[in-house]
Amino acid sequence: MNFANELRRKSIHAASSVFPIAYWFIDKRTMLLILGPMLIVWLIIEALRHHSPTVGGLVKRYFGGLFRDFEDKALSGAAYVLIANVLTIALFPKEVAIPGLLMLSISDALASLVGMSVGGPRFLGKSWSGSAAFFVSAAAIALTTLPDHPIAGVIAAAVTTVVEALPLRWRHFRIDDNFSIPLSAGLSLIAAMRLFA
């Protein structure tokens, strides 16, 4: 994928920060009632994209440049983002879910764009510059949203940076980083907040 399409893709990805920002002001039940129907509608679109030549052709014509090659036969990143938002909000306390989802929307987008534009040495397929951008932005998010837990925030940012860089798999399935980022952020935040309470 060229940089222009990656920029468009990650701009949409970053725009998903509207969900954790909205969650800051409303309760869990209301947020899930908003996201649940959105997820159902999107999964229907995904099914039609794969099984209806007409819908698939329209999606490819107008948005084809935004899809990675493997998404031609799999769920799109947008579907995983919606699923991750629903799961993270359902599973974690609000104070943990919000920074985890902001790391997903903002830090992941920055890591990709910085990695492509700056480049440099790579480790496990990810550039050091991209990982550095992820860590700095994730730490800033954690410190801003959890000012009373600075140590936990930095630890969670470091853990999530490592997880984002790893090519995680379960059996033959690739674990999408749209799942691994907010879940690892949430778990590491909870653990570190208890450890350094």
PDB file of N, CA and C in Angstrom, residues 6-7 9-15 17 99-116 129-139 160-161 163-165 177-182:
ATOM      1  N   GLU A   6      -2.213   4.728   2.657  1.00  0.00           N
ATOM      2  CA  GLU A   6      -1.994   4.444   4.077  1.00  0.00           C
ATOM      3  C   GLU A   6      -2.424   5.640   4.930  1.00  0.00           C
ATOM      4  N   LEU A   7      -2.152   6.833   4.443  1.00  0.00           N
ATOM      5  CA  LEU A   7      -2.565   8.040   5.158  1.00  0.00           C
ATOM      6  C   LEU A   7      -4.083   8.119   5.245  1.00  0.00           C
ATOM      7  N   ARG A   9      -6.178   5.563   5.050  1.00  0.00           N
ATOM      8  CA  ARG A   9      -6.617   4.462   5.908  1.00  0.00           C
ATOM      9  C   ARG A   9      -6.424   4.817   7.383  1.00  0.00           C
ATOM     10  N   LYS A  10      -5.254   5.345   7.719  1.00  0.00           N
ATOM     11  CA  LYS A  10      -4.963   5.648   9.117  1.00  0.00           C
ATOM     12  C   LYS A  10      -5.698   6.893   9.605  1.00  0.00           C
ATOM     13  N   SER A  11      -6.076   7.775   8.706  1.00  0.00           N
ATOM     14  CA  SER A  11      -6.910   8.913   9.101  1.00  0.00           C
ATOM     15  C   SER A  11      -8.279   8.424   9.556  1.00  0.00           C
ATOM     16  N   ILE A  12      -8.819   7.452   8.822  1.00  0.00           N
ATOM     17  CA  ILE A  12     -10.088   6.841   9.224  1.00  0.00           C
ATOM     18  C   ILE A  12      -9.907   6.104  10.541  1.00  0.00           C
ATOM     19  N   HIS A  13      -8.776   5.398  10.663  1.00  0.00           N
ATOM     20  CA  HIS A  13      -8.464   4.660  11.888  1.00  0.00           C
ATOM     21  C   HIS A  13      -8.408   5.616  13.081  1.00  0.00           C
ATOM     22  N   ALA A  14      -7.710   6.736  12.901  1.00  0.00           N
ATOM     23  CA  ALA A  14      -7.592   7.718  13.987  1.00  0.00           C
ATOM     24  C   ALA A  14      -8.945   8.328  14.337  1.00  0.00           C
ATOM     25  N   ALA A  15      -9.822   8.432  13.336  1.00  0.00           N
ATOM     26  CA  ALA A  15     -11.146   9.000  13.578  1.00  0.00           C
ATOM     27  C   ALA A  15     -11.978   8.134  14.515  1.00  0.00           C
ATOM     28  N   SER A  17     -11.201   7.359  17.263  1.00  0.00           N
ATOM     29  CA  SER A  17     -11.026   7.892  18.619  1.00  0.00           C
ATOM     30  C   SER A  17     -12.297   8.575  19.113  1.00  0.00           C
ATOM     31  N   PRO A  99      -8.228   4.795  27.718  1.00  0.00           N
ATOM     32  CA  PRO A  99      -6.853   4.894  27.197  1.00  0.00           C
ATOM     33  C   PRO A  99      -6.479   3.754  26.261  1.00  0.00           C
ATOM     34  N   GLY A 100      -6.986   2.546  26.525  1.00  0.00           N
ATOM     35  CA  GLY A 100      -6.694   1.422  25.636  1.00  0.00           C
ATOM     36  C   GLY A 100      -7.200   1.655  24.228  1.00  0.00           C
ATOM     37  N   LEU A 101      -8.401   2.202  24.115  1.00  0.00           N
ATOM     38  CA  LEU A 101      -8.981   2.452  22.793  1.00  0.00           C
ATOM     39  C   LEU A 101      -8.352   3.668  22.114  1.00  0.00           C
ATOM     40  N   LEU A 102      -7.918   4.636  22.899  1.00  0.00           N
ATOM     41  CA  LEU A 102      -7.199   5.767  22.306  1.00  0.00           C
ATOM     42  C   LEU A 102      -5.840   5.327  21.766  1.00  0.00           C
ATOM     43  N   MET A 103      -5.200   4.399  22.457  1.00  0.00           N
ATOM     44  CA  MET A 103      -3.941   3.843  21.939  1.00  0.00           C
ATOM     45  C   MET A 103      -4.184   3.129  20.614  1.00  0.00           C
ATOM     46  N   LEU A 104      -5.306   2.413  20.536  1.00  0.00           N
ATOM     47  CA  LEU A 104      -5.644   1.721  19.292  1.00  0.00           C
ATOM     48  C   LEU A 104      -5.842   2.710  18.150  1.00  0.00           C
ATOM     49  N   SER A 105      -6.614   3.747  18.381  1.00  0.00           N
ATOM     50  CA  SER A 105      -6.960   4.663  17.293  1.00  0.00           C
ATOM     51  C   SER A 105      -5.833   5.630  16.945  1.00  0.00           C
ATOM     52  N   ILE A 106      -5.147   6.158  17.948  1.00  0.00           N
ATOM     53  CA  ILE A 106      -4.149   7.204  17.700  1.00  0.00           C
ATOM     54  C   ILE A 106      -2.733   6.647  17.600  1.00  0.00           C
ATOM     55  N   SER A 107      -2.315   5.866  18.607  1.00  0.00           N
ATOM     56  CA  SER A 107      -0.927   5.376  18.626  1.00  0.00           C
ATOM     57  C   SER A 107      -0.647   4.436  17.463  1.00  0.00           C
ATOM     58  N   ASP A 108      -1.601   3.567  17.151  1.00  0.00           N
ATOM     59  CA  ASP A 108      -1.410   2.635  16.040  1.00  0.00           C
ATOM     60  C   ASP A 108      -1.294   3.381  14.713  1.00  0.00           C
ATOM     61  N   ALA A 109      -2.131   4.409  14.535  1.00  0.00           N
ATOM     62  CA  ALA A 109      -2.070   5.201  13.302  1.00  0.00           C
ATOM     63  C   ALA A 109      -0.736   5.938  13.192  1.00  0.00           C
ATOM     64  N   LEU A 110      -0.293   6.541  14.287  1.00  0.00           N
ATOM     65  CA  LEU A 110       0.987   7.254  14.271  1.00  0.00           C
ATOM     66  C   LEU A 110       2.149   6.314  13.993  1.00  0.00           C
ATOM     67  N   ALA A 111       2.124   5.137  14.612  1.00  0.00           N
ATOM     68  CA  ALA A 111       3.207   4.170  14.411  1.00  0.00           C
ATOM     69  C   ALA A 111       3.347   3.807  12.940  1.00  0.00           C
ATOM     70  N   SER A 112       2.222   3.566  12.282  1.00  0.00           N
ATOM     71  CA  SER A 112       2.251   3.184  10.875  1.00  0.00           C
ATOM     72  C   SER A 112       2.768   4.316   9.993  1.00  0.00           C
ATOM     73  N   LEU A 113       2.257   5.516  10.199  1.00  0.00           N
ATOM     74  CA  LEU A 113       2.642   6.644   9.350  1.00  0.00           C
ATOM     75  C   LEU A 113       4.092   7.061   9.579  1.00  0.00           C
ATOM     76  N   VAL A 114       4.523   7.089  10.836  1.00  0.00           N
ATOM     77  CA  VAL A 114       5.918   7.435  11.126  1.00  0.00           C
ATOM     78  C   VAL A 114       6.847   6.349  10.593  1.00  0.00           C
ATOM     79  N   GLY A 115       6.449   5.090  10.784  1.00  0.00           N
ATOM     80  CA  GLY A 115       7.269   3.991  10.291  1.00  0.00           C
ATOM     81  C   GLY A 115       7.463   4.034   8.788  1.00  0.00           C
ATOM     82  N   MET A 116       6.393   4.389   8.052  1.00  0.00           N
ATOM     83  CA  MET A 116       6.493   4.464   6.594  1.00  0.00           C
ATOM     84  C   MET A 116       7.285   5.680   6.132  1.00  0.00           C
ATOM     85  N   SER A 129      11.363   3.414  14.445  1.00  0.00           N
ATOM     86  CA  SER A 129      10.761   4.754  14.485  1.00  0.00           C
ATOM     87  C   SER A 129       9.257   4.668  14.727  1.00  0.00           C
ATOM     88  N   GLY A 130       8.605   3.697  14.076  1.00  0.00           N
ATOM     89  CA  GLY A 130       7.178   3.513  14.296  1.00  0.00           C
ATOM     90  C   GLY A 130       6.876   3.079  15.716  1.00  0.00           C
ATOM     91  N   SER A 131       7.685   2.155  16.239  1.00  0.00           N
ATOM     92  CA  SER A 131       7.485   1.694  17.617  1.00  0.00           C
ATOM     93  C   SER A 131       7.723   2.823  18.613  1.00  0.00           C
ATOM     94  N   ALA A 132       8.709   3.671  18.329  1.00  0.00           N
ATOM     95  CA  ALA A 132       8.972   4.818  19.208  1.00  0.00           C
ATOM     96  C   ALA A 132       7.782   5.775  19.208  1.00  0.00           C
ATOM     97  N   ALA A 133       7.212   6.013  18.027  1.00  0.00           N
ATOM     98  CA  ALA A 133       6.038   6.884  17.930  1.00  0.00           C
ATOM     99  C   ALA A 133       4.868   6.289  18.697  1.00  0.00           C
ATOM    100  N   PHE A 134       4.724   4.962  18.602  1.00  0.00           N
ATOM    101  CA  PHE A 134       3.647   4.298  19.336  1.00  0.00           C
ATOM    102  C   PHE A 134       3.839   4.505  20.832  1.00  0.00           C
ATOM    103  N   PHE A 135       5.054   4.229  21.334  1.00  0.00           N
ATOM    104  CA  PHE A 135       5.295   4.319  22.775  1.00  0.00           C
ATOM    105  C   PHE A 135       5.088   5.735  23.301  1.00  0.00           C
ATOM    106  N   VAL A 136       5.649   6.718  22.619  1.00  0.00           N
ATOM    107  CA  VAL A 136       5.541   8.104  23.091  1.00  0.00           C
ATOM    108  C   VAL A 136       4.081   8.545  23.145  1.00  0.00           C
ATOM    109  N   SER A 137       3.330   8.256  22.085  1.00  0.00           N
ATOM    110  CA  SER A 137       1.922   8.669  22.058  1.00  0.00           C
ATOM    111  C   SER A 137       1.090   7.870  23.054  1.00  0.00           C
ATOM    112  N   ALA A 138       1.379   6.571  23.203  1.00  0.00           N
ATOM    113  CA  ALA A 138       0.639   5.747  24.163  1.00  0.00           C
ATOM    114  C   ALA A 138       0.905   6.205  25.590  1.00  0.00           C
ATOM    115  N   ALA A 139       2.156   6.527  25.892  1.00  0.00           N
ATOM    116  CA  ALA A 139       2.489   7.029  27.228  1.00  0.00           C
ATOM    117  C   ALA A 139       1.788   8.359  27.487  1.00  0.00           C
ATOM    118  N   THR A 160       2.230  -2.499  25.691  1.00  0.00           N
ATOM    119  CA  THR A 160       1.404  -2.441  24.483  1.00  0.00           C
ATOM    120  C   THR A 160       2.253  -2.191  23.242  1.00  0.00           C
ATOM    121  N   THR A 161       3.324  -1.428  23.383  1.00  0.00           N
ATOM    122  CA  THR A 161       4.243  -1.205  22.261  1.00  0.00           C
ATOM    123  C   THR A 161       4.874  -2.516  21.811  1.00  0.00           C
ATOM    124  N   VAL A 163       3.670  -5.582  22.355  1.00  0.00           N
ATOM    125  CA  VAL A 163       2.614  -6.436  21.800  1.00  0.00           C
ATOM    126  C   VAL A 163       2.273  -6.007  20.379  1.00  0.00           C
ATOM    127  N   GLU A 164       2.203  -4.700  20.140  1.00  0.00           N
ATOM    128  CA  GLU A 164       1.885  -4.194  18.795  1.00  0.00           C
ATOM    129  C   GLU A 164       2.934  -4.613  17.778  1.00  0.00           C
ATOM    130  N   ALA A 165       4.177  -4.735  18.227  1.00  0.00           N
ATOM    131  CA  ALA A 165       5.267  -5.074  17.304  1.00  0.00           C
ATOM    132  C   ALA A 165       5.361  -6.569  17.023  1.00  0.00           C
ATOM    133  N   ASP A 177      -3.935  -6.778  15.352  1.00  0.00           N
ATOM    134  CA  ASP A 177      -3.495  -5.858  16.404  1.00  0.00           C
ATOM    135  C   ASP A 177      -4.601  -4.915  16.862  1.00  0.00           C
ATOM    136  N   ASN A 178      -5.692  -4.848  16.113  1.00  0.00           N
ATOM    137  CA  ASN A 178      -6.842  -4.095  16.598  1.00  0.00           C
ATOM    138  C   ASN A 178      -7.454  -4.750  17.834  1.00  0.00           C
ATOM    139  N   PHE A 179      -7.226  -6.049  17.999  1.00  0.00           N
ATOM    140  CA  PHE A 179      -7.600  -6.749  19.229  1.00  0.00           C
ATOM    141  C   PHE A 179      -6.503  -6.636  20.272  1.00  0.00           C
ATOM    142  N   SER A 180      -5.285  -6.962  19.858  1.00  0.00           N
ATOM    143  CA  SER A 180      -4.196  -7.092  20.828  1.00  0.00           C
ATOM    144  C   SER A 180      -3.837  -5.768  21.494  1.00  0.00           C
ATOM    145  N   ILE A 181      -3.973  -4.655  20.790  1.00  0.00           N
ATOM    146  CA  ILE A 181      -3.591  -3.367  21.378  1.00  0.00           C
ATOM    147  C   ILE A 181      -4.489  -2.980  22.559  1.00  0.00           C
ATOM    148  N   PRO A 182      -5.814  -2.859  22.376  1.00  0.00           N
ATOM    149  CA  PRO A 182      -6.621  -2.434  23.533  1.00  0.00           C
ATOM    150  C   PRO A 182      -6.690  -3.477  24.637  1.00  0.00           C
TER     151      PRO A 182
END
